[in-house]
CSV table of C-alpha atoms in Angstrom, one decimal:
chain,number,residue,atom,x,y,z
W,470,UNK,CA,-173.2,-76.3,103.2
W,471,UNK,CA,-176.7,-75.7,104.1
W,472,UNK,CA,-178.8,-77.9,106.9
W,473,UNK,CA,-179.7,-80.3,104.0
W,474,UNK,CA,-176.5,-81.0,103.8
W,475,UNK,CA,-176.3,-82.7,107.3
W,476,UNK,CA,-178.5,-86.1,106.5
W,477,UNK,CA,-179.0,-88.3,109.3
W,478,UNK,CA,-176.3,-91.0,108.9
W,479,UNK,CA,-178.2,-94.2,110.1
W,480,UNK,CA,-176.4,-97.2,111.1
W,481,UNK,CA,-174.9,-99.0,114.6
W,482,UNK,CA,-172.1,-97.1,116.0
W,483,UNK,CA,-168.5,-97.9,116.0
W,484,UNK,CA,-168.0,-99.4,119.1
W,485,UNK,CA,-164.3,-99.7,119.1
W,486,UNK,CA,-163.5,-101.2,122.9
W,487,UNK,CA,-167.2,-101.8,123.8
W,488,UNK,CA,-168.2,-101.7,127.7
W,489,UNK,CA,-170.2,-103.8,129.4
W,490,UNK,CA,-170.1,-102.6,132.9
W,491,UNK,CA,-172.8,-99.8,133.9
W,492,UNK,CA,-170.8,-98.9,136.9
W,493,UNK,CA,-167.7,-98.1,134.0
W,494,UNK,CA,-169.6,-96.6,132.0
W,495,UNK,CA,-170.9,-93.8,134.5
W,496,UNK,CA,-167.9,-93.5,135.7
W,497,UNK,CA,-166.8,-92.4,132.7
W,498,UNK,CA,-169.4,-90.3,132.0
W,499,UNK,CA,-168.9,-88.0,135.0
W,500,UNK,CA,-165.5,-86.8,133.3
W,501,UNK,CA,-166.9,-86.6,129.7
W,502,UNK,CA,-170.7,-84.7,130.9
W,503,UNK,CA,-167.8,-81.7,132.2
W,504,UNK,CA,-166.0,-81.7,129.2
W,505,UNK,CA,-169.5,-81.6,126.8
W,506,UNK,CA,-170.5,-78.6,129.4
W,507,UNK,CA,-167.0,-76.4,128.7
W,508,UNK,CA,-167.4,-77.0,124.8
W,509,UNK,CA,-171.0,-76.2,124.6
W,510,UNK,CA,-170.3,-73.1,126.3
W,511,UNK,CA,-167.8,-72.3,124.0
W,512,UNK,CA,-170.2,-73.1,121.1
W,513,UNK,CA,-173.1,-71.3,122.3
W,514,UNK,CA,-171.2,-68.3,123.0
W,515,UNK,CA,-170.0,-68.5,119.5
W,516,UNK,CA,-173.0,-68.9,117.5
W,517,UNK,CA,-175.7,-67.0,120.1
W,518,UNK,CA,-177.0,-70.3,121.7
W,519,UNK,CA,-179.0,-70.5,125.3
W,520,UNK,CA,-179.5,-73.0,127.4
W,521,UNK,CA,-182.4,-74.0,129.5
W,522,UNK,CA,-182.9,-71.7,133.2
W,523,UNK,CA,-185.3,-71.9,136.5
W,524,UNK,CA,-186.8,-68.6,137.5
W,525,UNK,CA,-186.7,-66.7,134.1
W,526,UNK,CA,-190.0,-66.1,131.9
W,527,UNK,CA,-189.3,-68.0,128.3
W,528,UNK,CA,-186.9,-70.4,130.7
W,529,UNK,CA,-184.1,-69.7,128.5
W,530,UNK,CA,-181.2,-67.5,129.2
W,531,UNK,CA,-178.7,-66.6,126.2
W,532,UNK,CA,-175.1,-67.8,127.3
W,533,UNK,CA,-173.6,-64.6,126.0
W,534,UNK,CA,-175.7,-62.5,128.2
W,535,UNK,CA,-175.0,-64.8,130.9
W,536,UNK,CA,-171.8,-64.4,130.6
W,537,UNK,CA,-171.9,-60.9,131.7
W,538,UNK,CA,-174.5,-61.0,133.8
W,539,UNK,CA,-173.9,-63.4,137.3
W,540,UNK,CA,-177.4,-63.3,138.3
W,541,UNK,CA,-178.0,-65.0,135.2
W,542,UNK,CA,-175.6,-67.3,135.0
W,543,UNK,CA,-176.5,-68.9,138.3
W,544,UNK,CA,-180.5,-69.8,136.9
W,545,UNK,CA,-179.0,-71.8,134.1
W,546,UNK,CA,-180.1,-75.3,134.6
W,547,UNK,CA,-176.9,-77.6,133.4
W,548,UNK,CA,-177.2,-81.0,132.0
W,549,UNK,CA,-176.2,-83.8,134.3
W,550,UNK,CA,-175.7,-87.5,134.0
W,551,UNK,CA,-178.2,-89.4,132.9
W,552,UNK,CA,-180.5,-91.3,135.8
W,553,UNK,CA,-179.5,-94.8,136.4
W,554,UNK,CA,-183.2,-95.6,136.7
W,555,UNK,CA,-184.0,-94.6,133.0
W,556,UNK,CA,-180.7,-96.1,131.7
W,557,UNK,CA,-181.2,-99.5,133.0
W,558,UNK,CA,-184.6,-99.6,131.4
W,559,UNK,CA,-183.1,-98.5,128.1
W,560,UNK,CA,-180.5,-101.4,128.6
W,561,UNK,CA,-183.5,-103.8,129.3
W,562,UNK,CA,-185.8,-102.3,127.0
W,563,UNK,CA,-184.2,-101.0,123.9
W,564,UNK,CA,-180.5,-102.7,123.7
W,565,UNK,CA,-181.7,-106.4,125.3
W,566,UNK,CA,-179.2,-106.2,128.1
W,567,UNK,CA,-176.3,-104.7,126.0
W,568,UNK,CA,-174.9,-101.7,127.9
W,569,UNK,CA,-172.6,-100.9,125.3
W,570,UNK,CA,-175.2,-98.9,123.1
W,571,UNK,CA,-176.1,-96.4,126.0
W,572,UNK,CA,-174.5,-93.4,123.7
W,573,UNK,CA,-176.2,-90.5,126.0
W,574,UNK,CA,-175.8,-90.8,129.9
W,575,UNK,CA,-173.7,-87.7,129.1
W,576,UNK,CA,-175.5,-85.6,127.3
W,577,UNK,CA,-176.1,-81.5,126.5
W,578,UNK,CA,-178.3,-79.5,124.4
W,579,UNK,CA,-178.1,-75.7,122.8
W,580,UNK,CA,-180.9,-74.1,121.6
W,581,UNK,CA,-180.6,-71.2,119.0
W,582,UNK,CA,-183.1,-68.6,117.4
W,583,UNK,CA,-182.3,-69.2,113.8
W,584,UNK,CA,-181.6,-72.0,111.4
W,585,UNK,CA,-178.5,-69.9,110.5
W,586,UNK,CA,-176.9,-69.9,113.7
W,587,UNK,CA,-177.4,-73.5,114.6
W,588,UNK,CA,-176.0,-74.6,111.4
W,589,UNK,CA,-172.7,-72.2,112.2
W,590,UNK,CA,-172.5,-74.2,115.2
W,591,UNK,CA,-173.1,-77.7,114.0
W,592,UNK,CA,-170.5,-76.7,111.3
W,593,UNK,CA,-168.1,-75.4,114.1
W,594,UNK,CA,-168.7,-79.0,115.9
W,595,UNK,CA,-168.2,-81.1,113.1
W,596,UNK,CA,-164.7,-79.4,112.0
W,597,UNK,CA,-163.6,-79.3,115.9
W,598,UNK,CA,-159.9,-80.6,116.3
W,599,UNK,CA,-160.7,-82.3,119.9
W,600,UNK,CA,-164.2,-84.2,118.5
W,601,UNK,CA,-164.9,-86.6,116.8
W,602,UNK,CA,-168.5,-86.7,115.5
W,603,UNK,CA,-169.7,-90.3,115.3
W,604,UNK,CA,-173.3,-90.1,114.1
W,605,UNK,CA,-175.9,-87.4,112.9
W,606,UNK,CA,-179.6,-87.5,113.2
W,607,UNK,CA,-181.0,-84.4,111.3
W,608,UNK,CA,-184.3,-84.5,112.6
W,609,UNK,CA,-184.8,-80.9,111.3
W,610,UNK,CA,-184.8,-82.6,107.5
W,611,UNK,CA,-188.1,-82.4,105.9
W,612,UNK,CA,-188.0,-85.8,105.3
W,613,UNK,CA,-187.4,-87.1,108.1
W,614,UNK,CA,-189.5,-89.6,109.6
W,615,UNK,CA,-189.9,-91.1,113.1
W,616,UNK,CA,-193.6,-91.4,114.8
W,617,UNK,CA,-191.3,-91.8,118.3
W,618,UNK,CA,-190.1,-88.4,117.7
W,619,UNK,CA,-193.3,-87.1,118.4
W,620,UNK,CA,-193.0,-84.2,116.4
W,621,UNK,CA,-189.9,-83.2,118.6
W,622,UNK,CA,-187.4,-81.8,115.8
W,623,UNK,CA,-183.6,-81.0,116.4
W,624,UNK,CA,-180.0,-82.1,115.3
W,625,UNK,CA,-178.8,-85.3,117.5
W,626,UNK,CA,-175.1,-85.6,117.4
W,627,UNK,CA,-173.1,-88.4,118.9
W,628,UNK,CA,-169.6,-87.2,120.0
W,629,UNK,CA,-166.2,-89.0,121.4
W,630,UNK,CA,-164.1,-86.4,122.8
W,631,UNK,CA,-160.4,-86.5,121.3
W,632,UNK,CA,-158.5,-84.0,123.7
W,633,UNK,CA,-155.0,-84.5,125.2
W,634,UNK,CA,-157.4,-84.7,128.6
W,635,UNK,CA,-159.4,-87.1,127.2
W,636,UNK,CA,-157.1,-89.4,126.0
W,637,UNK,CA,-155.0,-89.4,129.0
W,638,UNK,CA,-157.6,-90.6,130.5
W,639,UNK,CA,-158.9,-93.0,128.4
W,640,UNK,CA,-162.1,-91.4,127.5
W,641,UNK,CA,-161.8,-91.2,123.9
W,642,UNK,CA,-164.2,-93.8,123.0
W,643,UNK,CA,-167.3,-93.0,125.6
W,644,UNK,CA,-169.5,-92.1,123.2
W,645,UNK,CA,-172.4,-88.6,124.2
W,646,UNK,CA,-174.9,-86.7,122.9
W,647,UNK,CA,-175.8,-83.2,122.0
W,648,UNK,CA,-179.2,-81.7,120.7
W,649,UNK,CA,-179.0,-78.6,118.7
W,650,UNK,CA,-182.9,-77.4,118.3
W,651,UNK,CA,-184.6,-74.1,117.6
W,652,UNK,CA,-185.5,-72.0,120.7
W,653,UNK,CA,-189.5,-72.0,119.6
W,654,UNK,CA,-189.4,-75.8,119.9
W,655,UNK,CA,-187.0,-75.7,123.2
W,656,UNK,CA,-189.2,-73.5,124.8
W,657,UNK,CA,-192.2,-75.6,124.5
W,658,UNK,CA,-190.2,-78.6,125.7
W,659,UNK,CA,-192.0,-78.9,129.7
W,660,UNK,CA,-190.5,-81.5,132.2
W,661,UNK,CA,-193.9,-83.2,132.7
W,662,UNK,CA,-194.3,-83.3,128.3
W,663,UNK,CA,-190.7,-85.0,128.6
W,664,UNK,CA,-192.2,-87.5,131.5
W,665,UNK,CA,-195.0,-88.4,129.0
W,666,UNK,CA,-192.0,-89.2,126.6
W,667,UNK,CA,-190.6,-91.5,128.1
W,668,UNK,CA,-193.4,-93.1,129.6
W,669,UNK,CA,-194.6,-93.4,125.8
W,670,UNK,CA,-191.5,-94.8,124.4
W,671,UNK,CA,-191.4,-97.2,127.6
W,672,UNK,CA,-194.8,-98.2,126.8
W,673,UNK,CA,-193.6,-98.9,123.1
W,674,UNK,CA,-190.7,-100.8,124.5
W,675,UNK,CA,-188.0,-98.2,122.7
């Protein structure tokens, strides 16, 4: 299938045993934010992805070279839980109090030099024995529009992790999120532009 293929499926997600409690819900997250990391990994060192480094010029290290290389290895930046701060104002904000719909205080992102390669990967994802891919927002489709987006475009996938780890644990319905975008548009993608985000979007109440 090509990227085309992969439509944004709108809709509310399937909560299945919905929770209410913040302090449960990060809890959780902790576990499933190391799982995500391990799989991504595994992804991006299938399909040439990179993730996002302090003290390298493009601030972007390709996990295969990193891999081999220790020094490198040690600049990547990983992902970690989402900020209480910012997920209680999403509560608030966006979801009127309903913690529930927070689907990304774990959350990763891979960033790839081709259109080929990140659609190997999303394809490798969506087939994945041990995920289960609850939403897709193709952000990356031509016709896709969303003035919040602020000309950001990726691939936002909502995951539940479906592993014998997982479900002994009883993680199988915490609900993360992984962005698969181009490396041009990661690159450009600055701490302080991302404060100005959110600081937008908190302004617009979403």
């Amino acid at each position: 299938p090509s990227m085309s293929d992969f439509i944004s499926i709108p809709g509310s997600m399937d909560h299945r045993r919905p929770i209410q409690d913040l302090d449960q819900l990060y809890f959780q997250a902790n576990f499933v934010q190391k799982m995500l990391t391990i799989l991504c990994q595994r992804w991006a060192l299938a399909h040439g992805g990179w993730f996002k480094a302090n003290g390298v010029g493009d601030g972007y290290v390709k996990w295969a070279e990193g891999v081999q290389d220790s020094n490198l290895k040690e600049l990547i930046s990983w992902p970690t839980v989402k900020g209480m701060k910012r997920a209680i104002e999403k509560v608030e904000r966006v979801y009127r109090g309903d913690t529930s719909k927070l689907l990304d205080l774990a959350r990763h992102d891979i960033a790839f030099e081709t259109v080929e390669d990140l659609q190997e990967c999303l394809q490798t994802i969506v087939s994945h024995p041990f995920v289960e891919v609850s939403r897709i927002k193709n952000k990356l489709d031509p016709e896709h529009e969303d003035p919040l987006d602020t000309g950001y475009r990726s691939v936002h996938l909502n995951l539940r992790m479906l592993s014998d780890e997982a479900l002994h644990m009883g993680l199988e319905n915490h609900i993360c999120e992984l962005q698969l975008c181009l490396l041009p548009i990661a690159k450009i993608k600055s701490d302080e532009g991302h404060m100005r985000y959110i600081l937008y979007r908190n302004v617009m109440g979403v």
